[in-house]
Amino acid sequence: MTRSHITSHVLDSTLGRPAAGVPVTLERAVDGDWMLVASAVTDDDGRVAALGPVALPTGTYRVGFDTAAYFEATGQPVFYPSVSVAFVLAEEGEHYHIPLLLSPFAYSTYRGS
C-alpha cells in the first residue's frame, strides 16, 4: 500500500496504548476557508496511513482529531473535545507525519518522520 502525503499517529498517554478509533480529518486552507481533503479513523495501532492523496500541493493544512468520540468510547473524561493542528506543507516531495500524544487534560504534537 502506498502511504499518503500526510499521515498521523495518536497515542493515549493515560492508558499507555495507541488510540484506536479516533476520527481524523485533513483540510486545506483555500482563500480563507478550510476545505476538506480527506477523512479517516485511526486503526488498532492508532495510525492513519491513508489520509488524503499521495501528493498534495504546498500550502497550509489542518489535521483535526475528534477526541470527544475517542474519550467517550474509552470511558475517559472529555475536556478537549477536539484537537486541530495547523501546519505549512512547504516541500511537495517530503512526507509529513503529524503525531498526537493525548490524555484527557493535555495533548502535544510535533513533526514526526
Short mmCIF file of N, CA, C and O in Angstrom, two decimals:
data_model
loop_
_atom_site.label_atom_id
_atom_site.label_comp_id
_atom_site.label_asym_id
_atom_site.label_seq_id
_atom_site.Cartn_x
_atom_site.Cartn_y
_atom_site.Cartn_z
N MET A 1 0.83 -1.18 0.00
CA MET A 1 0.00 0.00 0.00
C MET A 1 0.88 1.25 0.00
O MET A 1 1.86 1.34 0.74
N THR A 2 0.55 2.22 -0.80
CA THR A 2 1.25 3.49 -0.84
C THR A 2 0.68 4.40 0.23
O THR A 2 -0.53 4.55 0.33
N ARG A 3 1.54 5.00 1.03
CA ARG A 3 1.04 5.89 2.08
C ARG A 3 0.76 7.26 1.49
O ARG A 3 1.34 7.67 0.48
N SER A 4 -0.13 7.97 2.14
CA SER A 4 -0.49 9.29 1.67
C SER A 4 0.61 10.29 2.04
O SER A 4 1.51 10.01 2.83
N HIS A 5 0.52 11.46 1.46
CA HIS A 5 1.49 12.53 1.69
C HIS A 5 1.54 12.90 3.17
O HIS A 5 2.59 13.22 3.72
N ILE A 6 0.39 12.87 3.82
CA ILE A 6 0.28 13.21 5.24
C ILE A 6 -0.27 12.00 5.99
O ILE A 6 -1.27 11.40 5.58
N THR A 7 0.40 11.64 7.06
CA THR A 7 -0.04 10.53 7.91
C THR A 7 -0.10 11.02 9.35
O THR A 7 0.38 12.11 9.67
N SER A 8 -0.68 10.19 10.22
CA SER A 8 -0.80 10.57 11.62
C SER A 8 -0.73 9.33 12.51
O SER A 8 -0.92 8.21 12.05
N HIS A 9 -0.48 9.58 13.78
CA HIS A 9 -0.43 8.53 14.78
C HIS A 9 -0.91 9.15 16.09
O HIS A 9 -0.44 10.23 16.47
N VAL A 10 -1.84 8.49 16.78
CA VAL A 10 -2.37 9.01 18.04
C VAL A 10 -2.07 8.00 19.13
O VAL A 10 -2.41 6.82 19.01
N LEU A 11 -1.42 8.48 20.19
CA LEU A 11 -1.10 7.64 21.34
C LEU A 11 -1.81 8.19 22.57
O LEU A 11 -1.80 9.40 22.81
N ASP A 12 -2.42 7.31 23.34
CA ASP A 12 -3.10 7.68 24.59
C ASP A 12 -2.11 7.50 25.73
O ASP A 12 -1.79 6.38 26.12
N SER A 13 -1.61 8.62 26.26
CA SER A 13 -0.60 8.53 27.31
C SER A 13 -1.18 8.14 28.66
O SER A 13 -0.46 7.65 29.53
N THR A 14 -2.48 8.31 28.85
CA THR A 14 -3.12 7.91 30.10
C THR A 14 -3.26 6.39 30.18
O THR A 14 -2.95 5.77 31.19
N LEU A 15 -3.72 5.80 29.09
CA LEU A 15 -3.91 4.35 29.06
C LEU A 15 -2.64 3.62 28.63
O LEU A 15 -2.56 2.39 28.75
N GLY A 16 -1.67 4.36 28.11
CA GLY A 16 -0.41 3.74 27.69
C GLY A 16 -0.53 2.84 26.49
O GLY A 16 0.12 1.80 26.42
N ARG A 17 -1.34 3.26 25.52
CA ARG A 17 -1.53 2.44 24.32
C ARG A 17 -1.95 3.33 23.14
O ARG A 17 -2.32 4.49 23.33
N PRO A 18 -1.91 2.78 21.94
CA PRO A 18 -2.38 3.54 20.78
C PRO A 18 -3.86 3.88 20.93
O PRO A 18 -4.63 3.13 21.54
N ALA A 19 -4.24 5.01 20.38
CA ALA A 19 -5.63 5.46 20.43
C ALA A 19 -6.35 5.02 19.16
O ALA A 19 -6.30 5.69 18.13
N ALA A 20 -6.99 3.87 19.23
CA ALA A 20 -7.73 3.33 18.09
C ALA A 20 -9.11 3.97 18.01
O ALA A 20 -9.72 4.28 19.04
N GLY A 21 -9.59 4.18 16.80
CA GLY A 21 -10.95 4.66 16.60
C GLY A 21 -11.12 6.17 16.66
O GLY A 21 -12.25 6.65 16.80
N VAL A 22 -10.05 6.94 16.54
CA VAL A 22 -10.15 8.40 16.56
C VAL A 22 -10.48 8.89 15.16
O VAL A 22 -9.69 8.67 14.23
N PRO A 23 -11.61 9.57 14.96
CA PRO A 23 -11.89 10.17 13.66
C PRO A 23 -10.91 11.33 13.39
O PRO A 23 -10.66 12.16 14.26
N VAL A 24 -10.36 11.35 12.17
CA VAL A 24 -9.35 12.33 11.79
C VAL A 24 -9.75 12.95 10.46
O VAL A 24 -10.19 12.24 9.55
N THR A 25 -9.59 14.27 10.34
CA THR A 25 -9.85 14.96 9.08
C THR A 25 -8.60 15.71 8.63
O THR A 25 -7.77 16.11 9.46
N LEU A 26 -8.47 15.89 7.34
CA LEU A 26 -7.42 16.71 6.75
C LEU A 26 -8.10 17.80 5.93
O LEU A 26 -8.94 17.49 5.08
N GLU A 27 -7.73 19.05 6.21
CA GLU A 27 -8.30 20.18 5.49
C GLU A 27 -7.18 21.05 4.94
O GLU A 27 -6.08 21.07 5.49
N ARG A 28 -7.50 21.79 3.88
CA ARG A 28 -6.54 22.71 3.27
C ARG A 28 -7.15 24.11 3.29
O ARG A 28 -8.34 24.28 3.01
N ALA A 29 -6.32 25.10 3.62
CA ALA A 29 -6.76 26.49 3.59
C ALA A 29 -6.81 26.97 2.15
O ALA A 29 -5.82 26.90 1.42
N VAL A 30 -8.00 27.43 1.74
CA VAL A 30 -8.19 27.94 0.39
C VAL A 30 -8.97 29.25 0.49
O VAL A 30 -10.13 29.25 0.92
N ASP A 31 -8.33 30.35 0.14
CA ASP A 31 -8.97 31.66 0.15
C ASP A 31 -9.65 31.97 1.49
O ASP A 31 -10.78 32.46 1.53
N GLY A 32 -8.99 31.66 2.58
CA GLY A 32 -9.51 31.98 3.91
C GLY A 32 -10.49 30.98 4.48
O GLY A 32 -10.96 31.16 5.60
N ASP A 33 -10.82 29.94 3.74
CA ASP A 33 -11.73 28.90 4.22
C ASP A 33 -10.99 27.57 4.29
O ASP A 33 -9.99 27.36 3.60
N TRP A 34 -11.51 26.67 5.10
CA TRP A 34 -10.95 25.31 5.20
C TRP A 34 -11.76 24.38 4.33
O TRP A 34 -12.98 24.30 4.47
N MET A 35 -11.09 23.69 3.42
CA MET A 35 -11.74 22.75 2.51
C MET A 35 -11.31 21.33 2.89
O MET A 35 -10.12 21.05 3.00
N LEU A 36 -12.29 20.44 3.05
CA LEU A 36 -12.00 19.06 3.41
C LEU A 36 -11.25 18.36 2.28
O LEU A 36 -11.68 18.38 1.14
N VAL A 37 -10.13 17.73 2.63
CA VAL A 37 -9.34 16.96 1.67
C VAL A 37 -9.61 15.47 1.85
O VAL A 37 -9.78 14.73 0.90
N ALA A 38 -9.66 15.03 3.12
CA ALA A 38 -9.84 13.60 3.40
C ALA A 38 -10.27 13.41 4.85
O ALA A 38 -10.12 14.30 5.68
N SER A 39 -10.78 12.22 5.11
CA SER A 39 -11.10 11.83 6.49
C SER A 39 -10.80 10.35 6.65
O SER A 39 -10.80 9.60 5.69
N ALA A 40 -10.52 9.97 7.89
CA ALA A 40 -10.18 8.57 8.19
C ALA A 40 -10.41 8.34 9.68
O ALA A 40 -10.79 9.26 10.41
N VAL A 41 -10.14 7.12 10.11
CA VAL A 41 -10.23 6.75 11.53
C VAL A 41 -8.95 6.00 11.86
O VAL A 41 -8.49 5.17 11.07
N THR A 42 -8.38 6.29 13.04
CA THR A 42 -7.15 5.59 13.41
C THR A 42 -7.40 4.09 13.54
O THR A 42 -8.45 3.66 14.00
N ASP A 43 -6.40 3.30 13.13
CA ASP A 43 -6.52 1.84 13.18
C ASP A 43 -6.19 1.33 14.59
O ASP A 43 -6.01 2.13 15.52
N ASP A 44 -6.08 0.03 14.74
CA ASP A 44 -5.82 -0.56 16.06
C ASP A 44 -4.48 -0.13 16.64
O ASP A 44 -4.28 -0.18 17.86
N ASP A 45 -3.56 0.32 15.78
CA ASP A 45 -2.26 0.81 16.25
C ASP A 45 -2.26 2.34 16.39
O ASP A 45 -1.21 2.95 16.56
N GLY A 46 -3.44 2.96 16.30
CA GLY A 46 -3.56 4.41 16.44
C GLY A 46 -3.06 5.19 15.24
O GLY A 46 -2.85 6.39 15.32
N ARG A 47 -2.90 4.53 14.10
CA ARG A 47 -2.32 5.17 12.92
C ARG A 47 -3.35 5.45 11.83
O ARG A 47 -4.33 4.73 11.70
N VAL A 48 -3.04 6.47 11.06
CA VAL A 48 -3.76 6.76 9.83
C VAL A 48 -2.70 6.84 8.74
O VAL A 48 -1.94 7.81 8.67
N ALA A 49 -2.62 5.80 7.93
CA ALA A 49 -1.64 5.75 6.85
C ALA A 49 -2.19 6.32 5.56
O ALA A 49 -1.43 6.71 4.68
N ALA A 50 -3.50 6.38 5.44
CA ALA A 50 -4.13 6.89 4.23
C ALA A 50 -5.01 8.09 4.57
O ALA A 50 -6.20 7.97 4.79
N LEU A 51 -4.37 9.24 4.67
CA LEU A 51 -5.09 10.48 4.96
C LEU A 51 -4.87 11.43 3.78
O LEU A 51 -4.01 12.28 3.79
N GLY A 52 -5.64 11.22 2.75
CA GLY A 52 -5.53 12.04 1.56
C GLY A 52 -4.67 11.40 0.50
O GLY A 52 -4.23 10.26 0.64
N PRO A 53 -4.40 12.15 -0.54
CA PRO A 53 -3.67 11.60 -1.69
C PRO A 53 -2.18 11.43 -1.41
O PRO A 53 -1.65 11.89 -0.41
N VAL A 54 -1.52 10.78 -2.35
CA VAL A 54 -0.08 10.54 -2.27
C VAL A 54 0.69 11.85 -2.42
O VAL A 54 1.77 12.01 -1.85
N ALA A 55 0.15 12.80 -3.17
CA ALA A 55 0.82 14.08 -3.38
C ALA A 55 -0.16 15.23 -3.18
O ALA A 55 -1.31 15.14 -3.63
N LEU A 56 0.30 16.26 -2.52
CA LEU A 56 -0.50 17.46 -2.28
C LEU A 56 0.32 18.69 -2.66
O LEU A 56 1.55 18.68 -2.52
N PRO A 57 -0.33 19.77 -3.06
CA PRO A 57 0.42 21.00 -3.34
C PRO A 57 0.83 21.67 -2.03
O PRO A 57 0.25 21.41 -0.97
N THR A 58 1.84 22.52 -2.10
CA THR A 58 2.24 23.27 -0.93
C THR A 58 1.06 24.12 -0.45
O THR A 58 0.15 24.44 -1.22
N GLY A 59 1.10 24.47 0.83
CA GLY A 59 0.03 25.30 1.38
C GLY A 59 -0.14 25.05 2.86
O GLY A 59 0.64 24.32 3.49
N THR A 60 -1.17 25.65 3.41
CA THR A 60 -1.49 25.49 4.82
C THR A 60 -2.58 24.44 4.97
O THR A 60 -3.60 24.51 4.28
N TYR A 61 -2.33 23.51 5.85
CA TYR A 61 -3.25 22.39 6.08
C TYR A 61 -3.58 22.30 7.57
O TYR A 61 -2.90 22.89 8.41
N ARG A 62 -4.61 21.54 7.86
CA ARG A 62 -5.02 21.32 9.25
C ARG A 62 -5.49 19.88 9.40
O ARG A 62 -6.29 19.40 8.61
N VAL A 63 -4.95 19.22 10.44
CA VAL A 63 -5.42 17.89 10.80
C VAL A 63 -6.29 18.05 12.03
O VAL A 63 -5.88 18.69 13.01
N GLY A 64 -7.50 17.52 11.97
CA GLY A 64 -8.43 17.61 13.10
C GLY A 64 -8.68 16.23 13.68
O GLY A 64 -8.85 15.25 12.96
N PHE A 65 -8.67 16.16 15.01
CA PHE A 65 -8.89 14.91 15.72
C PHE A 65 -10.16 15.04 16.56
O PHE A 65 -10.27 15.96 17.38
N ASP A 66 -11.12 14.14 16.37
CA ASP A 66 -12.36 14.13 17.16
C ASP A 66 -12.08 13.36 18.45
O ASP A 66 -12.38 12.18 18.58
N THR A 67 -11.49 14.05 19.40
CA THR A 67 -11.08 13.40 20.65
C THR A 67 -12.28 13.08 21.54
O THR A 67 -12.21 12.13 22.33
N ALA A 68 -13.37 13.82 21.42
CA ALA A 68 -14.56 13.52 22.23
C ALA A 68 -15.06 12.11 21.94
O ALA A 68 -15.39 11.36 22.86
N ALA A 69 -15.12 11.74 20.67
CA ALA A 69 -15.60 10.40 20.31
C ALA A 69 -14.70 9.33 20.93
O ALA A 69 -15.19 8.32 21.45
N TYR A 70 -13.38 9.57 20.90
CA TYR A 70 -12.45 8.60 21.46
C TYR A 70 -12.58 8.53 22.99
O TYR A 70 -12.68 7.44 23.56
N PHE A 71 -12.58 9.67 23.66
CA PHE A 71 -12.68 9.67 25.12
C PHE A 71 -13.98 9.04 25.61
O PHE A 71 -14.00 8.28 26.58
N GLU A 72 -15.08 9.34 24.94
CA GLU A 72 -16.36 8.75 25.32
C GLU A 72 -16.32 7.23 25.14
O GLU A 72 -16.82 6.48 25.99
N ALA A 73 -15.71 6.76 24.06
CA ALA A 73 -15.65 5.32 23.79
C ALA A 73 -14.77 4.59 24.80
O ALA A 73 -15.00 3.41 25.08
N THR A 74 -13.79 5.29 25.37
CA THR A 74 -12.88 4.65 26.33
C THR A 74 -13.24 4.98 27.79
O THR A 74 -12.51 4.60 28.70
N GLY A 75 -14.37 5.68 27.99
CA GLY A 75 -14.83 5.98 29.35
C GLY A 75 -13.98 7.00 30.08
O GLY A 75 -13.95 7.02 31.32
N GLN A 76 -13.30 7.85 29.34
CA GLN A 76 -12.47 8.89 29.95
C GLN A 76 -13.19 10.24 29.91
O GLN A 76 -14.03 10.47 29.04
N PRO A 77 -12.86 11.14 30.82
CA PRO A 77 -13.49 12.46 30.79
C PRO A 77 -13.11 13.23 29.53
O PRO A 77 -12.03 13.02 28.98
N VAL A 78 -14.02 14.09 29.09
CA VAL A 78 -13.77 14.89 27.89
C VAL A 78 -13.56 16.34 28.32
O VAL A 78 -14.48 16.99 28.79
N PHE A 79 -12.33 16.82 28.19
CA PHE A 79 -12.04 18.23 28.42
C PHE A 79 -11.75 18.92 27.09
O PHE A 79 -12.24 19.99 26.82
N TYR A 80 -10.93 18.28 26.26
CA TYR A 80 -10.66 18.76 24.90
C TYR A 80 -11.46 17.90 23.94
O TYR A 80 -11.06 16.80 23.60
N PRO A 81 -12.62 18.38 23.48
CA PRO A 81 -13.45 17.56 22.59
C PRO A 81 -12.87 17.41 21.18
O PRO A 81 -13.27 16.51 20.45
N SER A 82 -11.94 18.28 20.84
CA SER A 82 -11.28 18.17 19.54
C SER A 82 -9.91 18.82 19.64
O SER A 82 -9.66 19.67 20.49
N VAL A 83 -9.04 18.38 18.74
CA VAL A 83 -7.71 18.96 18.63
C VAL A 83 -7.48 19.26 17.15
O VAL A 83 -7.70 18.40 16.30
N SER A 84 -7.05 20.49 16.86
CA SER A 84 -6.72 20.89 15.49
C SER A 84 -5.26 21.29 15.43
O SER A 84 -4.80 22.08 16.26
N VAL A 85 -4.57 20.75 14.46
CA VAL A 85 -3.16 21.05 14.28
C VAL A 85 -2.99 21.62 12.87
O VAL A 85 -3.11 20.90 11.89
N ALA A 86 -2.72 22.93 12.81
CA ALA A 86 -2.48 23.57 11.52
C ALA A 86 -0.97 23.59 11.26
O ALA A 86 -0.17 23.75 12.19
N PHE A 87 -0.59 23.41 10.00
CA PHE A 87 0.82 23.37 9.64
C PHE A 87 0.99 23.77 8.18
O PHE A 87 0.03 23.78 7.41
N VAL A 88 2.21 24.11 7.83
CA VAL A 88 2.53 24.51 6.47
C VAL A 88 3.25 23.36 5.77
O VAL A 88 4.29 22.90 6.25
N LEU A 89 2.69 22.92 4.68
CA LEU A 89 3.33 21.92 3.82
C LEU A 89 4.18 22.71 2.83
O LEU A 89 3.64 23.30 1.90
N ALA A 90 5.48 22.77 3.09
CA ALA A 90 6.37 23.62 2.31
C ALA A 90 7.10 22.87 1.20
O ALA A 90 7.56 23.48 0.24
N GLU A 91 7.24 21.55 1.36
CA GLU A 91 8.00 20.75 0.40
C GLU A 91 7.10 19.67 -0.19
O GLU A 91 6.70 18.74 0.52
N GLU A 92 6.79 19.78 -1.46
CA GLU A 92 5.89 18.81 -2.10
C GLU A 92 6.45 17.40 -2.10
O GLU A 92 5.70 16.45 -2.07
N GLY A 93 7.75 17.26 -2.11
CA GLY A 93 8.36 15.94 -2.19
C GLY A 93 8.56 15.25 -0.86
O GLY A 93 8.96 14.09 -0.82
N GLU A 94 8.33 15.92 0.25
CA GLU A 94 8.56 15.34 1.56
C GLU A 94 7.29 14.74 2.15
O GLU A 94 6.20 15.22 1.90
N HIS A 95 7.47 13.71 2.97
CA HIS A 95 6.37 13.11 3.71
C HIS A 95 6.16 13.92 4.99
O HIS A 95 7.12 14.34 5.63
N TYR A 96 4.90 14.15 5.36
CA TYR A 96 4.57 14.89 6.59
C TYR A 96 3.81 13.95 7.51
O TYR A 96 2.76 13.42 7.14
N HIS A 97 4.34 13.77 8.70
CA HIS A 97 3.71 12.92 9.71
C HIS A 97 3.35 13.79 10.91
O HIS A 97 4.22 14.48 11.45
N ILE A 98 2.07 13.77 11.29
CA ILE A 98 1.57 14.60 12.38
C ILE A 98 1.09 13.70 13.51
O ILE A 98 -0.05 13.24 13.51
N PRO A 99 1.95 13.43 14.49
CA PRO A 99 1.54 12.60 15.63
C PRO A 99 0.84 13.43 16.71
O PRO A 99 1.06 14.64 16.81
N LEU A 100 0.04 12.76 17.51
CA LEU A 100 -0.65 13.40 18.63
C LEU A 100 -0.50 12.51 19.85
O LEU A 100 -0.85 11.33 19.82
N LEU A 101 0.06 13.08 20.91
CA LEU A 101 0.15 12.41 22.20
C LEU A 101 -0.98 12.97 23.05
O LEU A 101 -1.05 14.18 23.28
N LEU A 102 -1.87 12.11 23.50
CA LEU A 102 -3.15 12.54 24.03
C LEU A 102 -3.41 12.02 25.43
O LEU A 102 -3.06 10.90 25.78
N SER A 103 -4.04 12.85 26.25
CA SER A 103 -4.61 12.45 27.54
C SER A 103 -5.85 13.32 27.73
O SER A 103 -6.04 14.30 27.01
N PRO A 104 -6.71 13.01 28.69
CA PRO A 104 -7.93 13.81 28.83
C PRO A 104 -7.69 15.29 29.10
O PRO A 104 -8.50 16.12 28.71
N PHE A 105 -6.58 15.63 29.76
CA PHE A 105 -6.38 17.03 30.14
C PHE A 105 -5.13 17.67 29.54
O PHE A 105 -4.71 18.74 29.97
N ALA A 106 -4.54 17.02 28.54
CA ALA A 106 -3.37 17.58 27.88
C ALA A 106 -3.16 16.87 26.54
O ALA A 106 -3.61 15.75 26.35
N TYR A 107 -2.47 17.55 25.65
CA TYR A 107 -2.04 16.92 24.40
C TYR A 107 -0.79 17.64 23.90
O TYR A 107 -0.53 18.79 24.26
N SER A 108 -0.03 16.94 23.07
CA SER A 108 1.13 17.56 22.42
C SER A 108 1.28 16.93 21.04
O SER A 108 0.77 15.86 20.75
N THR A 109 2.00 17.65 20.20
CA THR A 109 2.23 17.21 18.84
C THR A 109 3.61 17.68 18.40
O THR A 109 4.22 18.54 19.05
N TYR A 110 4.09 17.13 17.31
CA TYR A 110 5.37 17.51 16.76
C TYR A 110 5.41 17.04 15.32
O TYR A 110 4.53 16.30 14.88
N ARG A 111 6.41 17.45 14.58
CA ARG A 111 6.56 16.93 13.22
C ARG A 111 7.32 15.62 13.29
O ARG A 111 8.48 15.57 13.67
N GLY A 112 6.64 14.56 12.97
CA GLY A 112 7.24 13.23 13.00
C GLY A 112 7.94 12.90 11.70
O GLY A 112 8.04 13.72 10.81
N SER A 113 8.38 11.66 11.61
CA SER A 113 9.08 11.24 10.40
C SER A 113 8.42 10.00 9.84
O SER A 113 7.59 9.38 10.44
#
